[in-house]
mmCIF file of C-alpha atoms and ligand atoms in Angstrom:
data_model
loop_
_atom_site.group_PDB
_atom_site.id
_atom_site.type_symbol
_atom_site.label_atom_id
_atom_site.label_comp_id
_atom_site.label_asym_id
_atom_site.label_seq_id
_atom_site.Cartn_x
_atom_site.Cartn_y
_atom_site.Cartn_z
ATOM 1 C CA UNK A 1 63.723 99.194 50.499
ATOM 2 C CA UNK A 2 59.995 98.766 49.705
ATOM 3 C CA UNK A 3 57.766 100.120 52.427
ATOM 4 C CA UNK A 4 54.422 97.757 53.386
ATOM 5 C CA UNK A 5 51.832 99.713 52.825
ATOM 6 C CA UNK A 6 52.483 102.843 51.059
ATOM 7 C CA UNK A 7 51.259 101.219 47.597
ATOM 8 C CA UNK A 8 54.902 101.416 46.725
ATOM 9 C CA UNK A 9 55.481 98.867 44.137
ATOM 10 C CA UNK A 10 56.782 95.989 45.493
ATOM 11 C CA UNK A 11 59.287 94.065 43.474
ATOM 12 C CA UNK A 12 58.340 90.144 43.246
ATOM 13 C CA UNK A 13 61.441 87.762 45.315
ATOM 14 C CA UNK A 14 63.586 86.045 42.592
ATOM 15 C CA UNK A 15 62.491 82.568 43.954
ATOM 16 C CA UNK A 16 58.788 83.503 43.226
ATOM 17 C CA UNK A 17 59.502 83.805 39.640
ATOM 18 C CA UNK A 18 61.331 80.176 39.499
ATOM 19 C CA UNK A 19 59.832 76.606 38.580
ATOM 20 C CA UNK A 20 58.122 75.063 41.481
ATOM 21 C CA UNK A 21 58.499 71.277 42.226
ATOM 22 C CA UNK A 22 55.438 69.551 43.789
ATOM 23 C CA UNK A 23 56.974 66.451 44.610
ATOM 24 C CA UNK A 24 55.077 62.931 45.851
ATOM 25 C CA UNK A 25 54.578 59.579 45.494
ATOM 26 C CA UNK A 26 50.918 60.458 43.811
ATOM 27 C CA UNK A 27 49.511 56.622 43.820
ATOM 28 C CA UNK A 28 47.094 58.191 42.711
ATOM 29 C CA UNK A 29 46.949 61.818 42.308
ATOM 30 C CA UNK A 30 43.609 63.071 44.650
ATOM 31 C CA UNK A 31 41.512 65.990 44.481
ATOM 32 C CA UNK A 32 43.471 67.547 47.141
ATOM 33 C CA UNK A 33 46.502 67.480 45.099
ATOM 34 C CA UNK A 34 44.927 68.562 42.347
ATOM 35 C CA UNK A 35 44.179 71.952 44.602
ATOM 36 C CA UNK A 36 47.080 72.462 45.470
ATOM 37 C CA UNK A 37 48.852 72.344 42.300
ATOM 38 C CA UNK A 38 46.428 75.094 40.894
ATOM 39 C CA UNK A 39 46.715 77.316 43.416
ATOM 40 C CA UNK A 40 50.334 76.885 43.299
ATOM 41 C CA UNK A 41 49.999 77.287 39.554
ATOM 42 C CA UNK A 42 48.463 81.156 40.240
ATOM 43 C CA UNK A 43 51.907 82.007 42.569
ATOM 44 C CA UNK A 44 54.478 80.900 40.511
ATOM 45 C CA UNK A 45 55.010 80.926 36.407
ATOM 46 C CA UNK A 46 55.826 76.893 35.832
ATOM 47 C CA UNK A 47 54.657 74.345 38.528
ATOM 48 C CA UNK A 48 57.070 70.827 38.081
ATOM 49 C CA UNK A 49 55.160 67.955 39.595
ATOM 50 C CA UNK A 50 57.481 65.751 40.505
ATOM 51 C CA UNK A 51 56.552 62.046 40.779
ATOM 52 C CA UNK A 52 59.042 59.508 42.932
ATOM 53 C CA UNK A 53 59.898 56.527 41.480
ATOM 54 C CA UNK A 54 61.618 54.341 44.122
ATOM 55 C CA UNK A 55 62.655 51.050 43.522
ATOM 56 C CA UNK A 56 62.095 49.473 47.033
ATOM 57 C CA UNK A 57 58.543 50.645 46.755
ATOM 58 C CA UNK A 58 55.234 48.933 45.211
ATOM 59 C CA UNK A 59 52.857 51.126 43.987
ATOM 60 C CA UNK A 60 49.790 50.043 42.564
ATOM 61 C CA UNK A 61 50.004 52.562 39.702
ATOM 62 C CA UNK A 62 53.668 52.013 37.877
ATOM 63 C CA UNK A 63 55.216 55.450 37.565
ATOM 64 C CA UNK A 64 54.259 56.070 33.913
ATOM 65 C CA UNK A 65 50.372 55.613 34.704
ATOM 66 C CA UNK A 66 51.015 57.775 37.715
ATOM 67 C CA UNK A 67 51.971 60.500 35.082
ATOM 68 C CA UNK A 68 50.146 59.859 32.649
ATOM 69 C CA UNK A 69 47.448 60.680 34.950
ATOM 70 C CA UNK A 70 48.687 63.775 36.179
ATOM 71 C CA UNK A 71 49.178 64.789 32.401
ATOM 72 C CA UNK A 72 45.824 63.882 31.343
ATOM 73 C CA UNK A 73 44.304 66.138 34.313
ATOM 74 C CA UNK A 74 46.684 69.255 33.405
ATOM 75 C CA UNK A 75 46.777 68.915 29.317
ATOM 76 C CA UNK A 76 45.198 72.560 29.123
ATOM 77 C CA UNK A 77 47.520 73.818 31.254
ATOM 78 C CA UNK A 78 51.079 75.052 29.874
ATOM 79 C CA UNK A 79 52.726 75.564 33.061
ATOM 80 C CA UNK A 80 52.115 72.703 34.773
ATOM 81 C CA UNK A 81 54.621 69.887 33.901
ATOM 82 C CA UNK A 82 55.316 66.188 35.083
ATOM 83 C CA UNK A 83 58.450 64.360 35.103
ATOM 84 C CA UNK A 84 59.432 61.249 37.195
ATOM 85 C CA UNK A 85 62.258 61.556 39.355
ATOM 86 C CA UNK A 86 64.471 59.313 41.612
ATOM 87 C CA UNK A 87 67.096 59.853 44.270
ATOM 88 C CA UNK A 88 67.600 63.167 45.903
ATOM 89 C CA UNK A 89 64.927 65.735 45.669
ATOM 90 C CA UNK A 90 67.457 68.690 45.984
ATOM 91 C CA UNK A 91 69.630 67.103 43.286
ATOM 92 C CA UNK A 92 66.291 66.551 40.921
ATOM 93 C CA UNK A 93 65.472 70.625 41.944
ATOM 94 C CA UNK A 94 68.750 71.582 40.938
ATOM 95 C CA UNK A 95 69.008 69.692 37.503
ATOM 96 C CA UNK A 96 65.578 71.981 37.218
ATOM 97 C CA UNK A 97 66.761 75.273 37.801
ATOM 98 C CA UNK A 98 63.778 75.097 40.623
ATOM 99 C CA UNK A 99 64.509 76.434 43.970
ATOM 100 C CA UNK A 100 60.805 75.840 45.572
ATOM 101 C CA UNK A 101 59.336 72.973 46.955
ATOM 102 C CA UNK A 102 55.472 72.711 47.341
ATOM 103 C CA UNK A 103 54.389 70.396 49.773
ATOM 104 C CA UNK A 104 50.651 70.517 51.446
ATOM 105 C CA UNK A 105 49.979 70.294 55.126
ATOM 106 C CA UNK A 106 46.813 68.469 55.661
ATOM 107 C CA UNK A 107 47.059 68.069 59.674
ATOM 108 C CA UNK A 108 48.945 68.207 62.471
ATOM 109 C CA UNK A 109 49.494 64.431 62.207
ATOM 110 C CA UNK A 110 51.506 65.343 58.696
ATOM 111 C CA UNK A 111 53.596 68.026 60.522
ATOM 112 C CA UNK A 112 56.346 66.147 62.294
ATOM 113 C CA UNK A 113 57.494 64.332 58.764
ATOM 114 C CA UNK A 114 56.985 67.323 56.807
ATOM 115 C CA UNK A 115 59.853 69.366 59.200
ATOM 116 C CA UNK A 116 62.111 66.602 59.074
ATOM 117 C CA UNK A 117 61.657 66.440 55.353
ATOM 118 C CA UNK A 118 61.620 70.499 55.309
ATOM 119 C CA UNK A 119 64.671 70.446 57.283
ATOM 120 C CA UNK A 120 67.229 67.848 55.652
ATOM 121 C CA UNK A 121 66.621 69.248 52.068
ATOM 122 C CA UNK A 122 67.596 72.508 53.801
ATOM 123 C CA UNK A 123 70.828 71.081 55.072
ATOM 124 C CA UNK A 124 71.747 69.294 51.736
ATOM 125 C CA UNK A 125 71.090 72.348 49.929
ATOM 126 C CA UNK A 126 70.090 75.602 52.014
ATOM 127 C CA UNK A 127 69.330 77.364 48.690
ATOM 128 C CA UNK A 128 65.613 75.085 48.164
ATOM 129 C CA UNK A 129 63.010 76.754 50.465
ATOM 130 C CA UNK A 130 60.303 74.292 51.165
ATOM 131 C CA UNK A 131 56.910 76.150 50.848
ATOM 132 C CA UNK A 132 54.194 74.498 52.567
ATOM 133 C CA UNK A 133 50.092 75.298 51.160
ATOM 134 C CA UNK A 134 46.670 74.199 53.310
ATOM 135 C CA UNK A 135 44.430 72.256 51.467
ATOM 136 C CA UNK A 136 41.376 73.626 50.874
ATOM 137 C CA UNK A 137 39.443 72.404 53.693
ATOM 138 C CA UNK A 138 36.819 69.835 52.190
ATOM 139 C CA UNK A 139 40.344 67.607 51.372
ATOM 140 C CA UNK A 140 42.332 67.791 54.771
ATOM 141 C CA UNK A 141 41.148 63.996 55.462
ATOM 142 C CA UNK A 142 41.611 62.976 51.952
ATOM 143 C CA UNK A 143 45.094 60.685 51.080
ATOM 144 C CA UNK A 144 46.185 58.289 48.405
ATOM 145 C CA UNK A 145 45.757 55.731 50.274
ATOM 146 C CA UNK A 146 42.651 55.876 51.600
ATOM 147 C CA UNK A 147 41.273 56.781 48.426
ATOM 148 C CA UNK A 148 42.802 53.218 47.653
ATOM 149 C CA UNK A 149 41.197 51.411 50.546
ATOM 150 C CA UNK A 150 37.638 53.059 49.861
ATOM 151 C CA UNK A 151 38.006 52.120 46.600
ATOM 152 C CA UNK A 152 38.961 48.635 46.737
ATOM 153 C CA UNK A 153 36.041 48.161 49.487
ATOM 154 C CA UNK A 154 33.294 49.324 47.042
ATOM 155 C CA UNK A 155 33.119 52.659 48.420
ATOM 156 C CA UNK A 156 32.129 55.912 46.804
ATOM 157 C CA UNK A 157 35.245 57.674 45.564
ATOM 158 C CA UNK A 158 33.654 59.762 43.193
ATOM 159 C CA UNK A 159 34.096 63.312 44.972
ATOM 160 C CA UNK A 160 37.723 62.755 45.585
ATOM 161 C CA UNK A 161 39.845 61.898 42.632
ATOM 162 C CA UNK A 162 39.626 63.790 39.126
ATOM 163 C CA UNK A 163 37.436 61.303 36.283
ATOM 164 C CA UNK A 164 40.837 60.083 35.166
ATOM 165 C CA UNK A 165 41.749 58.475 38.036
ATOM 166 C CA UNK A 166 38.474 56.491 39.144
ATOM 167 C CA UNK A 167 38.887 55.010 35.844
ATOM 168 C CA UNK A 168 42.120 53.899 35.713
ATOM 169 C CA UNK A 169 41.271 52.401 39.325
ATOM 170 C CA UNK A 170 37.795 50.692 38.256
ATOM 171 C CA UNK A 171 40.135 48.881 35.139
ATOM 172 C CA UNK A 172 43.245 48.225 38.037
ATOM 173 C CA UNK A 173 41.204 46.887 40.504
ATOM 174 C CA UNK A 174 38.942 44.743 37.633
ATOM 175 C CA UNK A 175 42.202 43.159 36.625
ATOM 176 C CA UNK A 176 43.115 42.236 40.380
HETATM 177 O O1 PNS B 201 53.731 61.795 48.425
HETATM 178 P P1 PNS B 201 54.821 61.474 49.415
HETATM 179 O O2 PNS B 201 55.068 59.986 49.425
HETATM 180 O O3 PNS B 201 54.558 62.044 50.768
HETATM 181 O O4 PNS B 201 56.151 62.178 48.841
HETATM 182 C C1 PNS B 201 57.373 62.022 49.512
HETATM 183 C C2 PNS B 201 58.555 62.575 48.706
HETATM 184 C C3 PNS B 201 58.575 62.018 47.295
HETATM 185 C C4 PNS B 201 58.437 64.084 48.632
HETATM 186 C C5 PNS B 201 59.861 62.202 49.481
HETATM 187 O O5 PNS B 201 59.852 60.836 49.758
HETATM 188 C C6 PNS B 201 61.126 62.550 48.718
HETATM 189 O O6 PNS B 201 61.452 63.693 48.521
HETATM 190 N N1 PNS B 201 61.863 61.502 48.286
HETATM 191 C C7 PNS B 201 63.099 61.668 47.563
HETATM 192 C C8 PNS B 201 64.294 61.207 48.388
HETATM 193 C C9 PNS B 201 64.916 62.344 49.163
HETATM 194 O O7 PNS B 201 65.251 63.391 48.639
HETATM 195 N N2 PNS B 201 65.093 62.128 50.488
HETATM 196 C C10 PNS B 201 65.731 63.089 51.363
HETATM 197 C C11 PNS B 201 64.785 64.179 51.817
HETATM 198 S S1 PNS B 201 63.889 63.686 53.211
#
């Protein structure tokens, strides 16, 4: 067994050497996403962001802008991938060989879904660990939607979404 400590060498768990799926409904993709998939990006080898395409909701962004997006923001970057998904996340994680699920925690307020979430992928399949990541600080308040709402209000938005995506909402919200 590896002691803590000693400066025995530790051997890295199986799961941290797996795909990662950072799942959402990114409508858009924010600056605090964007954090957290890079820092994810630096603990495990392929980061698979995951984007949901559900047919009872509206997005303002259809699911192929959504991605395009993401894969606009993350061209340089080999390891991190985008695909769109629908239906189960476990079942999308398994067809993925991925056994980790990123998900941030901004606040308290997103705690209570989060668990829930956390806790029925674990009963449909107890072998996907759900591995939550902070925010860095300066995004805790930041969402999708309220980047929306400033947005569409004339407010500043600038500091909070990647170039990409204050673009693609200037020509969205021109069209509206
Ligand atoms: O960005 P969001 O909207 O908070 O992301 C939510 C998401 C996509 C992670 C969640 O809705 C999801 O996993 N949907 C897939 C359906 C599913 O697996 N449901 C059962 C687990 S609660």
């Amino acid at each position: 067994m590896t002691e803590v400590g000693t400066g025995a060498r530790r051997k890295k768990s199986p799961l941290m050497e797996k795909t990662a799926i950072y799942p959402g409904s990114f409508d858009p993709i924010t600056n605090g996403h964007v954090d957290i998939i890079l820092r994810g990006a630096k603990l495990f080898p392929r980061i698979l962001v995951a984007v949901l395409e559900n047919p009872k909701k509206k997005p303002l962004f259809t699911t192929k802008e959504r991605m395009d997006m993401i894969r606009k923001i993350f061209q340089n970057r080999a390891n991190i991938e985008v695909k769109a998904f629908q239906g189960l996340l476990v079942e999308f994680a398994k067809a993925n060989d991925a056994k980790i699920v990123i998900r941030g925690l901004r606040a308290i307020s997103d705690f209570e879904y989060e668990f829930q979430m956390a806790l029925m992928n674990q009963k449909l399949n107890p072998a996907i660990e759900t591995f939550f990541m902070m925010p860095n600080a300066k995004y805790t308040f930041l969402s999708s939607n309220l980047v929306k709402e400033v947005f569409s209000l004339g407010g500043c938005i600038h500091d909070l979404v990647p170039p990409v995506v204050e673009h693609k909402l200037r020509e969205k919200f021109a069209k509206k």
